[in-house]
Coordinates of C-alpha atoms in Angstrom, one line a residue:
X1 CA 74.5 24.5 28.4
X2 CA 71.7 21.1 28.0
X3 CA 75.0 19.4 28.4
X4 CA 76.0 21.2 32.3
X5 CA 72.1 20.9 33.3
X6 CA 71.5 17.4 32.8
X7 CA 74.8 16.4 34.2
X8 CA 73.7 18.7 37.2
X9 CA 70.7 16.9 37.3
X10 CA 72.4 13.3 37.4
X11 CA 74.6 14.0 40.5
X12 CA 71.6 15.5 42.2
X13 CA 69.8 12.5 41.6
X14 CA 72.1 10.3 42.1
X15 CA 71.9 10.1 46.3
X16 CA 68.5 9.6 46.0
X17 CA 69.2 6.4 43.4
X18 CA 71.0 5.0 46.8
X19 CA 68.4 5.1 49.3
X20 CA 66.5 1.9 49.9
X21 CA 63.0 2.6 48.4
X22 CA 60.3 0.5 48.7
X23 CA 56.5 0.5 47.3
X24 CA 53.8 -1.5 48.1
X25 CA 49.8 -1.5 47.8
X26 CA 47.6 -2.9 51.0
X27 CA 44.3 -4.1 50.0
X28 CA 42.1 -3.7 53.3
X29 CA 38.7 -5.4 54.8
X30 CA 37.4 -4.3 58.1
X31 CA 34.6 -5.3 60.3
X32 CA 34.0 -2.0 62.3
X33 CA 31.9 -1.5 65.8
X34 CA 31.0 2.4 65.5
X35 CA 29.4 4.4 68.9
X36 CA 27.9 7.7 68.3
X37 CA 26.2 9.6 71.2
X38 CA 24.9 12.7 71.1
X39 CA 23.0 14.5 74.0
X40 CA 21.4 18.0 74.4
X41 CA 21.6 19.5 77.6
X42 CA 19.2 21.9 79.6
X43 CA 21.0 23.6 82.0
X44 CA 23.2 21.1 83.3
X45 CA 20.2 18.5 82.5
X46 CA 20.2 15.8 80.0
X47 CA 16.7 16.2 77.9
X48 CA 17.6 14.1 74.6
X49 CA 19.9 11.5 73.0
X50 CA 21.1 9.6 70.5
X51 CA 22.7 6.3 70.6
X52 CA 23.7 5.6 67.1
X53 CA 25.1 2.0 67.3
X54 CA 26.4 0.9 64.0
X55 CA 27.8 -2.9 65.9
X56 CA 28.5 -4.5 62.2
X57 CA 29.8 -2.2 59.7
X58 CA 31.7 -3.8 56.9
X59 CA 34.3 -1.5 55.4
X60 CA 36.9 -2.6 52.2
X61 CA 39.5 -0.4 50.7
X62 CA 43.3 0.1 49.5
X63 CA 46.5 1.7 50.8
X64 CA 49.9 2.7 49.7
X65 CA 53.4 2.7 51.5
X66 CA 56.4 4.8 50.8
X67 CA 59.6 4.0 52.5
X68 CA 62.8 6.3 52.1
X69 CA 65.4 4.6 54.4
X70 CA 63.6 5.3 57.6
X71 CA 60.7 7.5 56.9
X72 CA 57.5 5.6 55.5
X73 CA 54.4 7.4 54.1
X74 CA 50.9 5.8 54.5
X75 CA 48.2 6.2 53.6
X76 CA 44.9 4.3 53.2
X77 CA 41.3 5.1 52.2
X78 CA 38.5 2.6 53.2
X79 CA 34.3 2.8 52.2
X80 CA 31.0 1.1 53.5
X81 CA 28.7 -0.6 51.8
X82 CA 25.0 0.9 51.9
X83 CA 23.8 -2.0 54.1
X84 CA 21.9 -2.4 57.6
X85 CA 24.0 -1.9 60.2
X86 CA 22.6 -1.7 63.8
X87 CA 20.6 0.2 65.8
X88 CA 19.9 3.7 66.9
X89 CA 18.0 4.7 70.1
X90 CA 16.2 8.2 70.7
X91 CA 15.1 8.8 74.6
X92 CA 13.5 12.5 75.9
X93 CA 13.2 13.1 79.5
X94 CA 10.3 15.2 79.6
X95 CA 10.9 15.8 83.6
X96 CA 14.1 15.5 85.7
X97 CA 14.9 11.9 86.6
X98 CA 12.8 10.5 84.1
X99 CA 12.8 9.0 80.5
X100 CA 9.8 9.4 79.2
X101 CA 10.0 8.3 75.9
X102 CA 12.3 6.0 74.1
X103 CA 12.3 4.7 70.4
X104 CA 14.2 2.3 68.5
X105 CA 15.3 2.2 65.1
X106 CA 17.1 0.3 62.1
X107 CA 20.0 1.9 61.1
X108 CA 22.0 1.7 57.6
X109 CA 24.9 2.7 56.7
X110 CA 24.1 4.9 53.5
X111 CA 28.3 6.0 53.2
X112 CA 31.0 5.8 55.1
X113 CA 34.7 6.7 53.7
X114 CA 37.7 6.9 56.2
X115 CA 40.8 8.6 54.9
X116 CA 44.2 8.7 56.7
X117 CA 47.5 10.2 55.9
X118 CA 50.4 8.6 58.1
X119 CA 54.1 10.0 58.3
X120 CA 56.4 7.8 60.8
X121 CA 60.3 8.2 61.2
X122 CA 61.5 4.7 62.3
X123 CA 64.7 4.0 65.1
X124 CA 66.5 0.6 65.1
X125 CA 67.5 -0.9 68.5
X126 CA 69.2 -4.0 69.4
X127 CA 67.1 -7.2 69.8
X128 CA 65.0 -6.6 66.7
X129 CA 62.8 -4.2 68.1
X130 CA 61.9 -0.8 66.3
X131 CA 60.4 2.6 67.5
X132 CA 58.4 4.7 65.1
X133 CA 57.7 8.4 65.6
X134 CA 53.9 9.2 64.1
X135 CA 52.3 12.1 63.0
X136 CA 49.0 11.0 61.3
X137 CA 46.1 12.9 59.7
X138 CA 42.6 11.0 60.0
X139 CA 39.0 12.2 58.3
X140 CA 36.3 10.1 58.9
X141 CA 32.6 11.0 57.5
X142 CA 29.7 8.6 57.5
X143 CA 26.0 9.4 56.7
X144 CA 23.8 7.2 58.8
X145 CA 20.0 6.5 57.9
X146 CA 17.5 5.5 61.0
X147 CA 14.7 4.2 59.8
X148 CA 10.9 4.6 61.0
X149 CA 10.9 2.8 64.3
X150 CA 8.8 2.1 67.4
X151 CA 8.5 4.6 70.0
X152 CA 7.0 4.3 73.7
X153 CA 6.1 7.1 75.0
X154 CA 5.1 8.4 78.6
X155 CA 4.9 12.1 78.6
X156 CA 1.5 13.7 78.8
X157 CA 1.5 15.3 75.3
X158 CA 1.4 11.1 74.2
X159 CA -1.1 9.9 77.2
X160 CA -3.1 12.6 77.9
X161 CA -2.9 12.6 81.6
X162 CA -1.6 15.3 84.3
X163 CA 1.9 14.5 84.8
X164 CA 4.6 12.3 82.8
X165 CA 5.3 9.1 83.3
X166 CA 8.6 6.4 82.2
X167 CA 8.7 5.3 79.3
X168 CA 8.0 1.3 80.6
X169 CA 5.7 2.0 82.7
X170 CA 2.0 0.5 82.2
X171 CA 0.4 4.3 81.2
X172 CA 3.1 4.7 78.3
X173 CA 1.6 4.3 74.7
X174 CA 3.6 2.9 71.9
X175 CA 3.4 4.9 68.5
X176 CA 5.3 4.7 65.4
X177 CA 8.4 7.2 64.9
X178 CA 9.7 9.2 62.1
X179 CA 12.9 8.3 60.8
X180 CA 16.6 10.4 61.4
X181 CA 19.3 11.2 58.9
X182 CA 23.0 11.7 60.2
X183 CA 25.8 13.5 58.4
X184 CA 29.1 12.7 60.9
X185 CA 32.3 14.2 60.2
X186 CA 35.6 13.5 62.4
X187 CA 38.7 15.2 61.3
X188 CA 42.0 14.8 63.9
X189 CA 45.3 14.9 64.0
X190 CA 47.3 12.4 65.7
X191 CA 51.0 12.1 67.4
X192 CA 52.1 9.1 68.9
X193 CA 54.8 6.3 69.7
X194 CA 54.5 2.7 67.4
X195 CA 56.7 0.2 68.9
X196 CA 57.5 -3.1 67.0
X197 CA 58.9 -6.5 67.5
X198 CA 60.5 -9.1 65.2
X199 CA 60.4 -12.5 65.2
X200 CA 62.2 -13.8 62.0
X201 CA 58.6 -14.7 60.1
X202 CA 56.1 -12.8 62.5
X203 CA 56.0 -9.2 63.5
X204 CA 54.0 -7.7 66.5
X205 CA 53.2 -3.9 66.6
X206 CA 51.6 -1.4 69.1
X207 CA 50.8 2.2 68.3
X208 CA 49.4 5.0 71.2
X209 CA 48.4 8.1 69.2
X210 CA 46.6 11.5 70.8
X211 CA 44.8 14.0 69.1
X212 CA 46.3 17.7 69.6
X213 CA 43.2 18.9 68.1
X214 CA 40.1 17.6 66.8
X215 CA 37.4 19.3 64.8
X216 CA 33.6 17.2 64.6
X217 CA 30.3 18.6 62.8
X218 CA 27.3 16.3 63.3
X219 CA 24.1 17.2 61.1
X220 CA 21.0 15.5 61.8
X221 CA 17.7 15.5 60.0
X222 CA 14.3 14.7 62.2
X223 CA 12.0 13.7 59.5
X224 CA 8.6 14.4 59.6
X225 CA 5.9 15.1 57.0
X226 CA 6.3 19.4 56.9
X227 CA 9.8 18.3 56.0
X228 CA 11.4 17.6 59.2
X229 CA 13.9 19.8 61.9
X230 CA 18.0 19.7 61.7
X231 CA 20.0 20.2 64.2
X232 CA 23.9 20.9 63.2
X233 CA 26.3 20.2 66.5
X234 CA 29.8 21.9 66.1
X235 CA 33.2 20.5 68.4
X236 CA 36.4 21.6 69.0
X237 CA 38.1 19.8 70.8
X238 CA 42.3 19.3 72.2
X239 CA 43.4 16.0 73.2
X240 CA 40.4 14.8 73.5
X241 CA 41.2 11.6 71.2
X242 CA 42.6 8.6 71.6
X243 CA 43.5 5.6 69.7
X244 CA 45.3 2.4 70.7
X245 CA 46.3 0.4 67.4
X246 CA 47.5 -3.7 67.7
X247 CA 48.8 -5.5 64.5
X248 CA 50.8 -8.6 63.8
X249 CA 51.8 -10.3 60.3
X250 CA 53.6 -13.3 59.0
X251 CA 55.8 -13.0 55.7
X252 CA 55.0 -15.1 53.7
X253 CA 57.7 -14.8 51.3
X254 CA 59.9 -11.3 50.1
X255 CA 56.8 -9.5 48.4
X256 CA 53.4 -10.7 50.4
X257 CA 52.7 -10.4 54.2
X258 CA 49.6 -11.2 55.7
X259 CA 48.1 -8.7 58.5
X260 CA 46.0 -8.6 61.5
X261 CA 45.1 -5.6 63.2
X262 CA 42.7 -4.8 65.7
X263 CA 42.0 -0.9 66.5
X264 CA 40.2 0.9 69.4
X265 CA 39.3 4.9 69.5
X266 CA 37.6 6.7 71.9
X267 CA 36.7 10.2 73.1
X268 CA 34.9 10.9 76.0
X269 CA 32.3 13.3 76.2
X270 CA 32.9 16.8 74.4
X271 CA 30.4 19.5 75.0
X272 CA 29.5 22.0 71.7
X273 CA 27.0 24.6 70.2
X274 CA 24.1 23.6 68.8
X275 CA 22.3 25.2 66.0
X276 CA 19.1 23.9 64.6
X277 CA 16.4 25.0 62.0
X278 CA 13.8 24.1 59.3
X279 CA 16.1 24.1 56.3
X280 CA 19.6 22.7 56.2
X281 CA 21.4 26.0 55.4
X282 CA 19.4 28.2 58.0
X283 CA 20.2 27.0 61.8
X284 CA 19.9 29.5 64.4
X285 CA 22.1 28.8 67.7
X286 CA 20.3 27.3 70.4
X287 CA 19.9 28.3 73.8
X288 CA 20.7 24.1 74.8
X289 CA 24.2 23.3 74.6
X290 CA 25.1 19.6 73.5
X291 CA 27.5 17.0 73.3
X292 CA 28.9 14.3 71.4
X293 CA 31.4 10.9 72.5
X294 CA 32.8 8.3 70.4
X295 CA 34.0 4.7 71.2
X296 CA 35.3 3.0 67.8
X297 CA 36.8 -0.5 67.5
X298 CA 37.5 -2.7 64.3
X299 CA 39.3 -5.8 62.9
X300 CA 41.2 -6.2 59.9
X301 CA 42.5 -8.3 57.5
X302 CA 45.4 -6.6 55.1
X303 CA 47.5 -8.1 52.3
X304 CA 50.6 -6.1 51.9
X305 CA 52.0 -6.6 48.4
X306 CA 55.7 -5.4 47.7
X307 CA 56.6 -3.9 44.8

C-alpha cells in the first residue's frame, strides 16, 4: 500500500518538477513624499484641516518573488525609521471665507509599515514586450507625531475683540500649540494592466492599477493637558484609488538586477463619518461630516537576487 501512495505521489509531482520556477529575495530602500489631508465640514463649509506633509520619509525593507511559468507571486513589506519627517499644518475658519487660525508643526514619523501582496499572470508578444494581468492587495499604516508648534490666531476667543479676524492679519496673536497624534490606516485592493519592454540588458515597465474598493480609518489625538480630544474618521470608498507605477533595471549578470522605480498614488477627496470623544474607545458620531485625500509618490532603489 506505502508502495502505491508514494508512487502516486511521484507522478503527481512530477508536472510540477517541470515547470520553470524561480525564487528570488528584493532588498528595498525608498525615499517616500506622503500627503495626508483631512477636513471637517459644516454643512457644506470647510471649518478645519489637516495637512500632514511627511515630504522625506525614508523607508527600507525586503520582498519575495515566486514565478510558476507565467504566474509570479509578490510580495514585499517595507518600515520607517522613527525620524523627523516634515510638516503638518492645522487651520480653523472660525467664519465663512476666513482662516482664522493657522499652526505649524514638526512632524515624525513614529512607524510606518507598508505591506503588499501582488498576483500577476504574464502574456508574451512578439518584439520582446510582455503584458501582466494584476490583482494586488496593499495595507499601509503609519502613526505620525506633530509636535508642539506655533499657532497664529485671529478669532475673537484668541484677541479678545468683536469679530474674527485672518490669521495674518496685524490683530492675530501668535501662541504656542499642543501637539497631534495620527494613527492612518489604508487598506485597498488593486486591478490593473503592467506592460513591459525588453531591451537585451535593460527592462522598462509601466503598471495602471485601480482600487475596486478601499477601506481608510484615521485616528487622531489633540493633546492637551486634561488628556486631549480624538477624533476617529471612517472611509469607504470604490474606485476611488489610483496608482501609476514606472520601473526599469539592468541585469547585471543571471542572478542580480539592479532596479529603479518611481511610484505615484492618489485619491481625491473622499467624504466619511466622523466620530470623536474624550477617550480612544468612546467616540460618539458627530453631527460634521469629514473627509480625507491622499497624494503619495516615492523612489526606489531594489536589488533583485535570484535564487
Amino acid at each position: 500500500m506505502k508502495k502505491i501512495f508514494f508512487l502516486l505521489l511521484f507522478i503527481i509531482t512530477i508536472p510540477i518538477f517541470a515547470l520553470d520556477f524561480s525564487f528570488s529575495v528584493e532588498p528595498n530602500f525608498s525615499f517616500n513624499n506622503d500627503s495626508l489631508t483631512y477636513k471637517i465640514y459644516d454643512g457644506t463649509r470647510v471649518n478645519s484641516q489637516l495637512d500632514w506633509n511627511a515630504s522625506y520619509l525614508f523607508k527600507a525593507g525586503i520582498g519575495l518573488n515566486f514565478e510558476i511559468e507565467n504566474l509570479i507571486v509578490s510580495n514585499a513589506n517595507l518600515f520607517s525609521l522613527p525620524l523627523k519627517c516634515g510638516i503638518m499644518y492645522d487651520s480653523d475658519w472660525y467664519t465663512e471665507g476666513i482662516k482664522t487660525n493657522l499652526s505649524v508643526h514638526d512632524l515624525q514619523t513614529d512607524f510606518c509599515y507598508d505591506f503588499s501582496l501582488d498576483l500577476k499572470y504574464r502574456f508574451s508578444v512578439p518584439q520582446n514586450f510582455y503584458f501582466y494581468q494584476v490583482l494586488s492587495l496593499k495595507n499601509f499604516y503609519s502613526q505620525f507625531r506633530a509636535k508642539e508648534g506655533t499657532g497664529w490666531c485671529g478669532d475673537m476667543a484668541h484677541t479678545g475683540l468683536d469679530e474674527d479676524h485672518p490669521w495674518n492679519s496685524e490683530f492675530n496673536v501668535c501662541v504656542e500649540k499642543n501637539g497631534i497624534n495620527l494613527d492612518n490606516t489604508i487598506s485597498a485592493f488593486f486591478l490593473g494592466l503592467e506592460i513591459q519592454k525588453d531591451f537585451d540588458r535593460f527592462f522598462f515597465d509601466v503598471a495602471f492599477l485601480t482600487a475596486p474598493f478601499v477601506y481608510i480609518s484615521s485616528l487622531d489625538h489633540h493633546l492637551n493637558a486634561e488628556g486631549g480630544r480624538y477624533y476617529l474618521l471612517i472611509q469607504n470608498a470604490f474606485f476611488s484609488c489610483y496608482e501609476v507605477d514606472i520601473k526599469s533595471g539592468i541585469h547585471l549578470n543571471k542572478k542580480n538586477v539592479l532596479k529603479f522605480s518611481t511610484d505615484l498614488s492618489f485619491s481625491p477627496e473622499l467624504k466619511g463619518v466622523l466620530y470623536f470623544g474624550k477617550k480612544r474607545s468612546n467616540e460618539e458620531l458627530a453631527d460634521e461630516t469629514a473627509s480625507f485625500s491622499l497624494k503619495k509618490s516615492s523612489v526606489s532603489v531594489i536589488w533583485n537576487i535570484i535564487f
